Coordinates of C-alpha atoms and ligand atoms in Angstrom, one line a residue:
M1 CA 0.0 0.0 0.0
C2 CA 2.2 2.9 1.2
G3 CA 5.7 2.9 -0.1
I4 CA 9.0 3.5 1.6
V5 CA 12.4 4.4 0.2
G6 CA 15.6 5.3 2.0
Y7 CA 19.2 6.0 0.9
T8 CA 22.5 6.6 2.6
G9 CA 25.7 6.9 0.6
K10 CA 28.0 9.1 -1.3
R11 CA 25.5 10.6 -3.7
C12 CA 23.1 13.3 -3.0
C13 CA 20.0 11.4 -2.1
V14 CA 17.1 13.5 -3.4
S15 CA 16.9 12.2 -6.9
T16 CA 17.3 8.6 -5.8
L17 CA 14.5 9.0 -3.3
L18 CA 12.2 10.6 -5.9
E19 CA 13.0 8.0 -8.5
G20 CA 12.3 5.3 -5.9
L21 CA 9.0 6.9 -5.0
R22 CA 8.1 7.1 -8.6
R23 CA 8.6 3.4 -9.0
L24 CA 6.5 2.8 -5.9
E25 CA 3.8 5.1 -6.8
Y26 CA 1.6 2.3 -7.9
R27 CA 1.3 1.0 -4.4
G28 CA -0.4 4.0 -2.8
Y29 CA -0.5 7.6 -3.8
D30 CA -2.6 10.2 -2.2
S31 CA 0.4 12.1 -0.9
A32 CA 4.2 11.8 -0.6
G33 CA 7.1 13.3 1.2
L34 CA 10.8 13.0 2.0
A35 CA 13.2 14.0 4.7
V36 CA 16.9 14.6 4.1
V37 CA 19.6 15.0 6.7
E38 CA 21.6 18.1 5.9
N39 CA 24.3 20.0 7.7
Q40 CA 21.9 22.3 9.4
G41 CA 19.4 19.6 10.3
L42 CA 16.5 17.7 8.7
T43 CA 14.7 19.2 5.7
T44 CA 11.3 17.7 4.9
V45 CA 9.2 18.3 1.8
K46 CA 5.7 17.0 1.5
N47 CA 2.9 17.3 -1.0
T48 CA -0.6 15.9 -1.6
G49 CA -1.1 14.1 -5.0
K50 CA 1.4 12.5 -7.2
V51 CA 5.2 12.1 -6.9
E52 CA 5.6 14.5 -9.8
A53 CA 4.2 17.3 -7.6
L54 CA 6.6 16.4 -4.8
K55 CA 9.4 16.6 -7.3
D56 CA 8.4 20.2 -8.3
R57 CA 8.2 21.1 -4.6
S58 CA 11.6 19.6 -3.9
A59 CA 13.1 21.6 -6.8
E60 CA 12.1 24.8 -4.9
R61 CA 14.3 23.6 -2.1
W62 CA 17.0 22.0 -4.1
P63 CA 17.2 23.6 -7.6
D64 CA 19.9 21.0 -8.5
F65 CA 19.1 17.6 -7.0
E66 CA 22.6 16.3 -7.8
R67 CA 24.3 19.1 -5.8
C68 CA 22.3 19.1 -2.6
E69 CA 24.2 18.6 0.6
G70 CA 22.1 15.6 1.8
Y71 CA 23.5 12.1 1.5
T72 CA 21.0 10.3 3.8
G73 CA 17.3 10.5 3.5
I74 CA 13.9 8.7 3.7
A75 CA 10.8 9.1 1.6
H76 CA 7.2 7.8 1.5
T77 CA 4.1 7.6 -0.7
R78 CA 1.0 7.4 1.4
W79 CA -2.4 5.7 1.1
A80 CA -4.5 7.2 3.8
T81 CA -5.7 5.1 6.7
H82 CA -5.7 7.4 9.7
G83 CA -6.4 10.9 8.7
A84 CA -7.4 12.3 5.3
P85 CA -4.9 12.7 2.5
S86 CA -3.2 16.1 3.2
E87 CA 0.2 17.7 3.5
I88 CA 0.1 17.6 7.3
N89 CA -0.8 13.9 7.3
A90 CA 1.8 12.9 4.7
H91 CA 5.0 11.2 5.9
P92 CA 7.7 11.8 7.1
H93 CA 6.5 12.7 10.6
L94 CA 8.8 14.6 12.9
D95 CA 9.1 14.9 16.7
D96 CA 8.7 18.3 18.4
S97 CA 12.4 19.1 18.2
G98 CA 12.5 18.3 14.5
K99 CA 15.5 15.9 15.0
F100 CA 13.8 12.6 14.2
A101 CA 11.9 11.8 11.0
V102 CA 9.8 8.6 10.5
V103 CA 8.2 7.0 7.5
H104 CA 5.9 4.1 8.3
N105 CA 3.7 1.5 6.6
G106 CA 1.2 -0.5 8.7
I107 CA -1.0 0.6 11.5
I108 CA -0.2 1.4 15.2
D109 CA -3.2 -0.2 17.0
N110 CA -2.6 1.5 20.3
Y111 CA -1.8 5.0 18.9
L112 CA -4.7 6.7 20.7
E113 CA -3.5 5.5 24.1
L114 CA 0.2 6.4 23.2
R115 CA -0.9 9.8 21.9
E116 CA -2.7 10.7 25.1
H117 CA 0.3 9.6 27.1
L118 CA 2.7 11.6 25.0
R119 CA 0.5 14.6 25.1
G120 CA 0.6 14.4 28.9
Q121 CA 4.3 14.6 28.6
G122 CA 4.1 17.8 26.5
C123 CA 4.3 16.5 23.0
E124 CA 2.4 18.5 20.4
F125 CA 0.7 16.5 17.7
K126 CA 0.4 18.1 14.3
S127 CA -1.3 15.3 12.2
D128 CA -4.2 12.9 12.5
T129 CA -2.0 9.9 11.8
D130 CA -1.1 6.9 13.9
T131 CA 2.5 7.2 12.7
E132 CA 3.2 10.5 14.4
V133 CA 3.3 8.7 17.8
L134 CA 6.4 6.9 16.6
S135 CA 8.5 10.1 16.1
H136 CA 7.6 11.5 19.5
L137 CA 8.1 8.1 21.2
I138 CA 11.6 7.7 19.6
A139 CA 12.5 11.2 20.7
K140 CA 11.5 10.4 24.2
C141 CA 13.5 7.2 24.2
Y142 CA 16.6 8.7 22.7
Q143 CA 19.8 8.8 24.8
G144 CA 22.3 9.2 22.0
D145 CA 21.9 5.8 20.3
L146 CA 19.3 5.8 17.5
L147 CA 18.9 2.0 17.2
H148 CA 18.2 1.7 20.9
A149 CA 15.8 4.5 20.8
V150 CA 13.8 2.9 18.0
A151 CA 13.9 -0.5 19.7
A152 CA 12.7 1.0 23.0
A153 CA 9.9 2.9 21.2
L154 CA 8.8 -0.2 19.3
N155 CA 8.6 -2.2 22.5
K156 CA 5.7 0.1 23.5
V157 CA 3.9 -0.2 20.2
K158 CA 1.1 -2.7 19.2
G159 CA 0.3 -3.2 15.6
T160 CA 2.2 -3.5 12.4
F161 CA 5.1 -1.6 10.9
G162 CA 7.6 -1.4 8.2
L163 CA 9.5 1.8 9.0
A164 CA 12.6 3.9 8.5
V165 CA 14.0 6.6 10.8
V166 CA 16.6 9.2 10.4
C167 CA 18.1 11.6 13.0
S168 CA 19.8 14.9 12.3
E169 CA 22.5 13.9 14.8
H170 CA 23.5 10.9 12.7
P171 CA 23.9 12.1 9.1
D172 CA 24.9 8.7 7.8
K173 CA 22.5 6.4 9.5
I174 CA 19.0 5.0 8.9
V175 CA 17.3 2.7 11.3
I176 CA 14.7 0.4 9.9
A177 CA 12.3 -2.2 11.4
R178 CA 9.6 -4.5 10.3
R179 CA 6.6 -6.3 11.8
G180 CA 4.0 -7.3 9.3
S181 CA 5.0 -4.8 6.6
P182 CA 7.9 -5.6 4.3
I183 CA 11.2 -3.9 4.3
V184 CA 14.1 -4.9 2.1
I185 CA 17.7 -3.6 2.2
G186 CA 19.6 -3.0 -1.0
V187 CA 23.4 -3.6 -0.7
G188 CA 25.4 -1.2 -2.9
N189 CA 29.0 -0.1 -3.3
D190 CA 29.5 2.5 -0.6
E191 CA 25.8 3.0 -0.5
T192 CA 22.9 1.3 1.2
L193 CA 19.3 1.6 0.2
V194 CA 16.0 0.5 1.8
A195 CA 12.5 0.1 0.4
S196 CA 9.2 -1.5 1.1
D197 CA 9.4 -3.1 -2.4
I198 CA 12.3 -4.2 -4.5
S199 CA 11.1 -2.3 -7.5
A200 CA 12.2 1.0 -5.8
I201 CA 15.8 0.0 -5.6
A202 CA 16.4 -2.7 -8.3
S203 CA 18.0 -0.2 -10.7
Y204 CA 20.7 0.5 -8.1
T205 CA 21.6 -2.9 -6.8
K206 CA 20.6 -6.6 -7.3
R207 CA 21.9 -7.6 -3.9
V208 CA 19.2 -7.5 -1.3
I209 CA 18.4 -8.6 2.3
F210 CA 14.8 -9.3 3.3
L211 CA 14.1 -8.5 6.9
D212 CA 11.9 -10.9 8.9
D213 CA 9.2 -9.8 11.3
D214 CA 10.7 -8.2 14.4
D215 CA 14.0 -7.5 12.7
M216 CA 15.6 -4.1 13.0
A217 CA 18.7 -2.8 11.2
L218 CA 21.1 0.1 11.5
I219 CA 22.4 0.9 8.1
T220 CA 25.2 3.2 7.0
P221 CA 26.8 3.6 3.5
G222 CA 29.2 0.7 4.3
S223 CA 27.6 -1.4 7.0
I224 CA 24.4 -3.2 7.9
E225 CA 23.8 -4.4 11.4
I226 CA 20.7 -6.5 11.9
R227 CA 19.2 -7.2 15.4
N228 CA 15.9 -8.4 16.6
I229 CA 13.7 -6.1 18.6
E230 CA 15.1 -7.7 21.8
N231 CA 18.5 -6.3 20.7
V232 CA 20.0 -9.7 19.9
P233 CA 22.2 -9.7 16.7
V234 CA 20.7 -11.9 13.9
S235 CA 22.1 -12.8 10.5
R236 CA 20.2 -12.6 7.3
E237 CA 21.5 -13.7 3.9
I238 CA 22.1 -11.5 1.0
A239 CA 19.9 -12.6 -1.9
Q240 CA 20.7 -12.0 -5.6
I241 CA 17.6 -10.8 -7.3
D242 CA 16.7 -11.4 -10.9
W243 CA 14.7 -8.3 -11.6
D244 CA 14.5 -6.8 -15.0
V245 CA 14.0 -3.0 -14.3
S246 CA 12.8 -2.4 -17.9
A247 CA 10.0 -4.9 -17.2
A248 CA 8.6 -2.2 -14.8
E249 CA 8.5 0.5 -17.6
K250 CA 5.6 1.1 -20.0
N251 CA 7.7 0.4 -23.1
G252 CA 5.5 2.6 -25.3
Y253 CA 2.1 1.4 -24.0
E254 CA -0.3 4.1 -22.9
H255 CA -0.8 2.3 -19.5
F256 CA 0.9 -0.4 -17.5
M257 CA -2.4 -2.2 -17.5
L258 CA -2.5 -2.4 -21.2
K259 CA 1.1 -3.5 -21.4
E260 CA 0.5 -6.2 -18.8
I261 CA -2.6 -7.4 -20.7
F262 CA -0.6 -7.7 -23.9
E263 CA 2.3 -9.4 -22.0
Q264 CA 0.1 -12.3 -21.0
P265 CA 1.1 -14.8 -23.7
Q266 CA 4.7 -14.4 -22.5
A267 CA 3.8 -14.3 -18.9
V268 CA 1.8 -17.6 -19.1
E269 CA 4.6 -19.1 -21.1
N270 CA 6.9 -18.2 -18.3
T271 CA 4.6 -19.8 -15.7
I272 CA 4.3 -23.1 -17.5
R273 CA 7.9 -23.3 -18.9
G274 CA 9.6 -26.5 -17.8
R275 CA 6.7 -27.6 -15.8
L276 CA 4.9 -29.8 -18.2
D277 CA 6.2 -33.3 -18.5
K278 CA 4.7 -34.8 -21.7
S279 CA 6.2 -38.2 -21.2
A280 CA 4.6 -38.7 -17.8
A281 CA 1.5 -36.7 -18.9
T282 CA 1.7 -34.6 -15.8
A283 CA 3.0 -31.3 -14.4
V284 CA 6.3 -30.9 -12.5
L285 CA 6.0 -28.5 -9.6
N286 CA 9.1 -29.1 -7.5
G287 CA 8.6 -26.0 -5.4
L288 CA 5.6 -27.7 -3.7
N289 CA 8.2 -30.1 -2.3
L290 CA 5.7 -32.9 -1.9
E291 CA 6.5 -36.6 -2.3
P292 CA 3.8 -38.5 -4.3
R293 CA 2.9 -40.2 -1.1
E294 CA 2.4 -37.0 0.8
M295 CA 0.4 -35.6 -2.1
A296 CA -1.9 -38.6 -2.2
M297 CA -2.7 -38.0 1.5
I298 CA -4.0 -34.5 1.0
N299 CA -7.7 -34.9 1.2
R300 CA -8.9 -31.3 1.2
I301 CA -7.6 -28.0 -0.2
V302 CA -8.5 -24.6 1.2
I303 CA -7.5 -21.7 -0.9
A304 CA -7.1 -18.4 1.0
A305 CA -6.8 -15.2 -1.0
C306 CA -8.1 -11.7 -1.6
G307 CA -9.4 -9.7 -4.6
T308 CA -8.4 -11.0 -8.0
S309 CA -6.3 -13.7 -6.5
M310 CA -9.5 -15.0 -4.8
N311 CA -11.3 -15.1 -8.1
A312 CA -8.4 -17.1 -9.5
G313 CA -8.7 -19.4 -6.5
L314 CA -12.4 -19.9 -7.3
V315 CA -11.6 -21.0 -10.8
G316 CA -9.0 -23.3 -9.2
E317 CA -11.7 -24.9 -7.0
Y318 CA -13.4 -26.3 -10.1
F319 CA -10.0 -27.7 -11.3
F320 CA -9.2 -29.4 -8.0
E321 CA -12.6 -30.9 -7.6
D322 CA -13.2 -31.8 -11.3
I323 CA -9.8 -32.9 -12.3
A324 CA -8.2 -34.2 -9.1
G325 CA -11.3 -35.1 -7.1
I326 CA -10.1 -33.2 -4.0
P327 CA -12.8 -31.3 -2.0
T328 CA -11.8 -27.7 -2.2
D329 CA -13.0 -24.5 -0.5
V330 CA -12.1 -21.0 -1.3
E331 CA -12.0 -18.6 1.7
Q332 CA -11.7 -14.9 1.8
A333 CA -8.4 -14.6 3.7
A334 CA -9.8 -12.0 6.0
E335 CA -12.6 -14.4 7.0
F336 CA -10.3 -17.4 7.3
R337 CA -8.1 -15.8 9.8
Y338 CA -10.9 -14.9 12.2
R339 CA -13.5 -17.7 11.9
N340 CA -11.7 -20.6 13.5
P341 CA -11.4 -22.6 10.3
I342 CA -11.5 -26.4 10.5
I343 CA -8.1 -27.7 9.4
E344 CA -7.3 -31.4 9.6
P345 CA -3.8 -32.9 9.3
N346 CA -4.2 -33.7 5.6
T347 CA -5.6 -30.3 4.7
M348 CA -3.5 -28.2 2.3
V349 CA -3.9 -24.5 2.6
L350 CA -2.9 -22.7 -0.5
A351 CA -2.3 -18.9 -0.2
V352 CA -2.8 -17.3 -3.5
S353 CA -1.3 -13.8 -3.7
Q354 CA 0.4 -11.9 -6.5
S355 CA 2.4 -9.7 -4.1
G356 CA 2.9 -12.2 -1.4
E357 CA 2.4 -9.4 1.1
T358 CA -1.4 -9.0 1.5
A359 CA -1.9 -8.7 5.2
D360 CA -5.0 -10.9 5.4
T361 CA -3.6 -13.6 3.3
L362 CA -0.4 -13.6 5.3
A363 CA -2.4 -13.8 8.5
A364 CA -4.3 -16.8 7.0
V365 CA -1.0 -18.5 6.3
R366 CA 0.1 -18.1 9.9
E367 CA -3.3 -19.3 11.2
A368 CA -3.1 -22.3 9.0
K369 CA 0.4 -23.1 10.1
N370 CA -0.7 -22.9 13.7
K371 CA -3.4 -25.3 13.0
G372 CA -1.0 -27.8 11.5
A373 CA -2.0 -27.6 7.8
I374 CA 0.3 -28.2 4.9
V375 CA 0.7 -24.6 3.7
A376 CA 1.9 -23.6 0.3
G377 CA 2.1 -20.3 -1.5
L378 CA 1.1 -19.3 -5.1
N379 CA 3.0 -16.1 -5.5
N380 CA 4.5 -13.8 -8.1
V381 CA 7.0 -11.8 -6.1
V382 CA 10.0 -13.8 -5.3
G383 CA 11.2 -13.6 -1.7
S384 CA 7.9 -12.0 -0.6
T385 CA 6.8 -12.7 2.9
I386 CA 4.1 -15.3 2.1
A387 CA 6.6 -17.1 -0.2
R388 CA 9.2 -17.2 2.6
E389 CA 6.8 -18.1 5.4
T390 CA 5.1 -20.9 3.5
G391 CA 8.5 -22.3 2.4
R392 CA 6.9 -24.3 -0.4
G393 CA 4.8 -23.3 -3.4
I394 CA 4.8 -22.2 -7.0
Y395 CA 6.2 -18.9 -8.3
L396 CA 4.3 -17.5 -11.2
H397 CA 7.3 -15.8 -12.9
A398 CA 4.9 -13.4 -14.5
G399 CA 7.3 -10.4 -14.1
P400 CA 6.5 -7.3 -12.2
E401 CA 2.8 -6.3 -12.2
I402 CA 2.6 -2.6 -11.8
G403 CA -1.0 -1.7 -12.8
V404 CA -3.2 -1.7 -9.7
A405 CA -5.8 -3.8 -11.5
S406 CA -4.4 -7.2 -11.6
T407 CA -4.4 -8.9 -15.1
K408 CA -1.4 -11.1 -15.9
A409 CA -1.2 -12.4 -12.4
F410 CA -4.8 -13.8 -12.7
T411 CA -4.1 -15.7 -16.0
C412 CA -0.8 -17.0 -14.6
Q413 CA -2.5 -18.0 -11.3
V414 CA -5.2 -19.9 -13.2
S415 CA -2.6 -21.6 -15.4
A416 CA -0.6 -22.6 -12.3
L417 CA -3.7 -23.9 -10.5
L418 CA -4.6 -26.0 -13.6
M419 CA -1.1 -27.5 -13.6
M420 CA -1.4 -28.2 -9.9
A421 CA -4.7 -29.9 -10.5
V422 CA -3.2 -32.1 -13.2
L423 CA -0.3 -33.0 -10.9
F424 CA -2.7 -34.0 -8.1
G425 CA -5.1 -35.6 -10.5
R426 CA -2.5 -37.8 -12.1
G427 CA -1.4 -38.9 -8.6
R428 CA -5.0 -40.1 -8.1
R429 CA -7.8 -41.0 -10.5
M430 CA -6.7 -39.3 -13.8
N431 CA -5.6 -41.6 -16.6
R432 CA -2.7 -40.9 -18.8
T433 CA -4.8 -39.9 -21.9
D434 CA -6.7 -37.3 -19.9
G435 CA -3.4 -36.0 -18.5
E436 CA -1.9 -35.8 -22.0
N437 CA -4.9 -33.9 -23.2
L438 CA -4.8 -31.4 -20.4
I439 CA -1.1 -30.9 -20.9
N440 CA -1.6 -30.2 -24.6
E441 CA -4.4 -27.7 -23.7
I442 CA -2.2 -25.9 -21.2
Q443 CA 0.5 -25.5 -23.8
Q444 CA -2.0 -23.9 -26.1
V445 CA -3.0 -21.1 -23.5
P446 CA -0.4 -18.5 -24.7
N447 CA -1.6 -18.9 -28.2
L448 CA -5.3 -18.7 -27.2
I449 CA -4.5 -15.4 -25.4
Q450 CA -2.7 -14.1 -28.4
Q451 CA -5.7 -14.8 -30.6
V452 CA -7.9 -12.7 -28.3
L453 CA -5.3 -9.9 -28.2
D454 CA -5.3 -9.8 -32.0
R455 CA -9.0 -9.0 -31.7
A456 CA -8.5 -6.0 -29.4
P457 CA -9.8 -3.5 -32.0
E458 CA -13.2 -5.3 -32.2
I459 CA -13.4 -5.4 -28.4
E460 CA -12.5 -1.7 -28.3
K461 CA -15.4 -0.8 -30.6
I462 CA -17.9 -2.7 -28.3
A463 CA -16.4 -1.0 -25.2
I464 CA -16.8 2.5 -26.7
K465 CA -20.5 1.7 -27.5
Y466 CA -21.2 0.8 -23.8
A467 CA -18.8 3.2 -22.1
K468 CA -21.6 5.5 -20.8
A469 CA -23.5 2.8 -18.9
E470 CA -23.5 3.2 -15.1
D471 CA -24.4 -0.4 -14.2
F472 CA -23.3 -3.7 -15.6
F473 CA -23.9 -7.3 -14.8
F474 CA -21.5 -10.2 -15.7
I475 CA -22.9 -13.7 -15.6
G476 CA -21.5 -17.1 -16.1
R477 CA -21.7 -20.8 -15.0
G478 CA -19.1 -23.3 -14.0
C479 CA -15.6 -22.0 -14.2
M480 CA -17.1 -19.1 -16.1
Y481 CA -18.8 -17.9 -12.9
P482 CA -15.6 -16.8 -11.2
T483 CA -14.5 -15.5 -14.6
A484 CA -17.6 -13.3 -14.5
L485 CA -16.7 -12.2 -11.0
E486 CA -13.3 -11.2 -12.2
G487 CA -14.7 -9.4 -15.3
A488 CA -17.0 -7.3 -13.0
L489 CA -14.2 -6.6 -10.6
K490 CA -11.9 -5.3 -13.4
L491 CA -14.6 -3.0 -14.7
K492 CA -15.5 -1.4 -11.3
E493 CA -11.9 -1.1 -10.3
I494 CA -10.8 1.0 -13.3
S495 CA -13.9 2.6 -14.7
Y496 CA -15.9 3.2 -11.4
I497 CA -18.9 1.7 -13.1
H498 CA -21.1 -0.3 -10.8
A499 CA -20.6 -3.8 -12.0
E500 CA -21.7 -7.1 -10.4
G501 CA -20.7 -10.6 -11.2
Y502 CA -23.4 -13.2 -10.7
H503 CA -23.9 -16.9 -11.3
A504 CA -26.2 -16.9 -14.3
A505 CA -28.7 -19.0 -12.5
E506 CA -28.8 -16.5 -9.5
L507 CA -29.8 -13.6 -11.7
K508 CA -33.5 -14.4 -11.3
H509 CA -33.1 -14.5 -7.5
G510 CA -33.0 -10.8 -7.2
P511 CA -30.7 -8.9 -9.6
I512 CA -33.1 -9.4 -12.5
A513 CA -35.2 -6.7 -10.8
L514 CA -32.5 -4.2 -11.8
L515 CA -32.4 -5.1 -15.5
E516 CA -33.6 -2.6 -18.0
E517 CA -32.4 -0.9 -21.2
K518 CA -29.6 1.1 -19.5
V519 CA -28.1 -2.0 -17.8
P520 CA -25.9 -4.1 -20.1
V521 CA -25.3 -7.7 -19.2
V522 CA -22.0 -9.5 -20.2
A523 CA -23.0 -13.1 -20.6
L524 CA -20.2 -15.7 -20.8
A525 CA -21.7 -18.1 -23.2
N526 CA -18.7 -19.9 -24.6
N527 CA -19.4 -23.3 -26.1
I528 CA -18.6 -25.4 -23.0
P529 CA -20.9 -27.3 -20.6
G530 CA -23.6 -24.9 -19.4
R531 CA -23.7 -22.8 -22.6
D532 CA -27.3 -23.7 -23.4
K533 CA -28.4 -22.7 -20.0
V534 CA -26.6 -19.4 -20.3
L535 CA -28.5 -18.9 -23.6
A536 CA -31.7 -19.3 -21.7
N537 CA -30.5 -16.7 -19.2
I538 CA -29.6 -14.4 -22.0
Q539 CA -33.3 -14.6 -23.2
E540 CA -34.3 -13.6 -19.6
C541 CA -32.1 -10.5 -19.9
A542 CA -33.4 -9.7 -23.4
A543 CA -36.9 -9.9 -22.1
R544 CA -36.1 -7.1 -19.6
K545 CA -34.6 -5.1 -22.5
S546 CA -31.0 -5.3 -21.2
P547 CA -28.5 -5.2 -24.0
V548 CA -26.4 -8.3 -23.9
I549 CA -22.7 -8.6 -24.8
A550 CA -21.8 -12.3 -25.1
T551 CA -18.5 -14.0 -25.1
A552 CA -19.0 -16.9 -27.5
T553 CA -16.9 -19.6 -29.2
D554 CA -15.7 -18.9 -32.8
G555 CA -18.3 -20.4 -35.2
D556 CA -21.3 -20.4 -32.8
A557 CA -24.0 -19.7 -35.3
D558 CA -26.9 -19.3 -32.9
I559 CA -25.6 -16.6 -30.6
A560 CA -25.4 -13.6 -32.9
S561 CA -29.2 -13.4 -33.3
L562 CA -29.8 -13.5 -29.5
V563 CA -27.5 -10.7 -28.4
Q564 CA -26.5 -7.1 -29.3
D565 CA -22.7 -7.8 -29.5
V566 CA -20.4 -10.8 -29.5
I567 CA -16.8 -11.0 -28.3
W568 CA -15.4 -14.1 -30.1
I569 CA -13.2 -16.4 -28.2
P570 CA -11.2 -19.2 -29.9
E571 CA -12.4 -22.8 -29.3
C572 CA -10.9 -24.5 -26.2
S573 CA -12.0 -26.8 -23.4
R574 CA -13.9 -25.7 -20.3
F575 CA -10.7 -25.8 -18.2
V576 CA -8.7 -23.3 -20.2
A577 CA -11.7 -21.2 -21.4
P578 CA -11.5 -18.8 -18.4
V579 CA -8.1 -17.6 -19.5
P580 CA -8.8 -16.2 -23.0
T581 CA -12.2 -15.1 -21.9
V582 CA -10.9 -13.0 -19.0
V583 CA -8.4 -11.4 -21.3
A584 CA -11.3 -10.2 -23.5
L585 CA -13.0 -8.9 -20.3
Q586 CA -9.8 -7.1 -19.3
L587 CA -9.7 -5.4 -22.6
L588 CA -13.4 -4.5 -22.4
S589 CA -12.8 -2.9 -19.0
Y590 CA -9.6 -1.2 -20.2
Y591 CA -11.2 0.5 -23.2
I592 CA -14.3 1.5 -21.3
A593 CA -12.2 3.1 -18.6
R594 CA -10.0 4.8 -21.2
E595 CA -13.1 6.1 -23.0
R596 CA -14.3 7.6 -19.7
G597 CA -11.0 9.3 -19.1
C598 CA -10.2 7.3 -15.9
E599 CA -6.7 7.1 -14.3
I600 CA -6.3 3.5 -15.3
D601 CA -3.0 2.6 -13.6
Q602 CA -3.8 4.3 -10.4
P603 CA -7.5 4.1 -9.8
R604 CA -8.9 6.1 -6.9
N605 CA -8.8 4.6 -3.4
L606 CA -7.1 1.4 -4.6
A607 CA -3.7 0.2 -3.8
K608 CA -1.7 -2.6 -5.5
S609 CA -0.8 -4.4 -2.3
V610 CA -3.0 -4.2 0.8
T611 CA -0.6 -4.6 3.7
V612 CA -3.0 -3.5 6.4
E613 CA -6.2 -5.3 7.6
Ligands
LIG1 C1 -5.4 -5.4 -3.9 C2 -5.2 -5.2 -5.4 C3 -5.8 -6.3 -6.2 C4 -5.3 -7.7 -5.7 C5 -5.6 -7.8 -4.2 C6 -4.9 -9.1 -3.7 O1 -6.8 -5.2 -3.6 O2 -5.7 -3.9 -5.8 O3 -5.5 -6.2 -7.6 O4 -6.0 -8.7 -6.4 O5 -5.0 -6.7 -3.5 O6 -3.5 -8.9 -3.8 P1 -2.4 -10.1 -3.9 O7 -1.1 -9.4 -4.0 O8 -2.6 -10.8 -2.5 O9 -2.8 -10.9 -5.0

């Protein structure tokens, strides 16, 4: 959600901080700020709105970023939780003396209590944020040692944090700490960087250290000292990251979202590469680290996830039950963590998360581990907290996903879940021929996606036709039901049109009351089991005068006469159909949002990675 960057080294830090923030902007972005340690003390600059506005503000203070006298600094992009988006509430937050500056992701649960206590001691609070208690607390605990002061302050805090602190008395030091909100250290030559997300620092160094919960670190340009919050030294390995910085650029596309939609053939190719074993007619997913015997003992799968990842999980539920015969439930991660879920020894909990940092999904992982489940992650970001804490799983290898509205992660997740179902299925009741057929189909997925992308101009025309609608329904059956949920989610996320995904059969149990001329229905009527029933549902919509846009399989002669518009999808089986179909729905949403002039990559109120409850 919010983003943190920090730098200490030989270069002036302002441009590095601003560039880092720019790369983090996709995470959260209602305001931004930075604090630089200069000879005369801390200088802070803050602004509401985009990082570009902060850059202009910073130029008033430092006309030449490369010649400022500040070599250590911290910066932040904020996504408001406590207190409205405003300059006062933007980070960094300072103590009353102006010596300590703090940037913070997460939520301090006991901030009201701490604030009252600190007010009683004479502290003056300027913002409405929970974070500000940290700067005052650190100042109160300070006796000359910055690391000790931060440790002492954090011992009084309940809640979650990823934070970075600078002090005007220590011009070459940053103290960082984490509990529940990621922080990574970038190890450079005579310079050290910190960030909440690798993308902020990957252009400066590929050597990184991921902090674990309750780790703290004192960093200087040439040293990194890591301790836990109890002040005991701990050692963390340096990881070499394989992160292509250009993958996080738009490369000529108007938006990251469009680029990521068009990247999907390659992204899925990367997900499936080396994981399909034709000779054994199965999938090879070594990261799951399961012996065939262990796999055979798994008698229930629970998928915990949020947002788009949950919709992918819902598609996966059909795969696991239909292909592998394993009873599967999909739980909203937020619900899973609090509702005392039933986990038996042979239950596998699969945490599906693009970022691997979503707070509720991470909490579900911890709950599942406590209850003795076999826990695996399905993640995109290598080294993310969920990937590390589960210790087993499948990486998507989809490359960085920057657009807030998830696209390529979904298609890669669905492809990975399908491979996983084939693997489990082959270990159980699936015969070799069925395994071979599915493997062949999975191999076709990148090509199916490409065929849909080639039809983007036709989808664009349909999108423009319906761009003024204020309500939409998306309906489907079987695997196409969660596909409809994802189509509706995409549309509302980026175009702000009210859109609901429904099971086609449920339409008449309420929502049909809302259908009329101004309410289009997107009906997923591909030629797979359930299609005839969807056609009947389309008639119900038409009878209420709703215009219907259908996705249909190439060559379906009946459909055109029933609906206003058809989005054609190449022929494929029911198992892979959600992937090309969702790509068409992504394009539909994208072009509608563009037609409405929406900020597609940074939709209002949304954040890429939700690291608070
Ligand atoms: C946020 C994002 C969504 C994403 C969801 C889950 O809401 O805006 O696009 O699907 O978080 O994120 P995850 O990283 O766990 O897949």
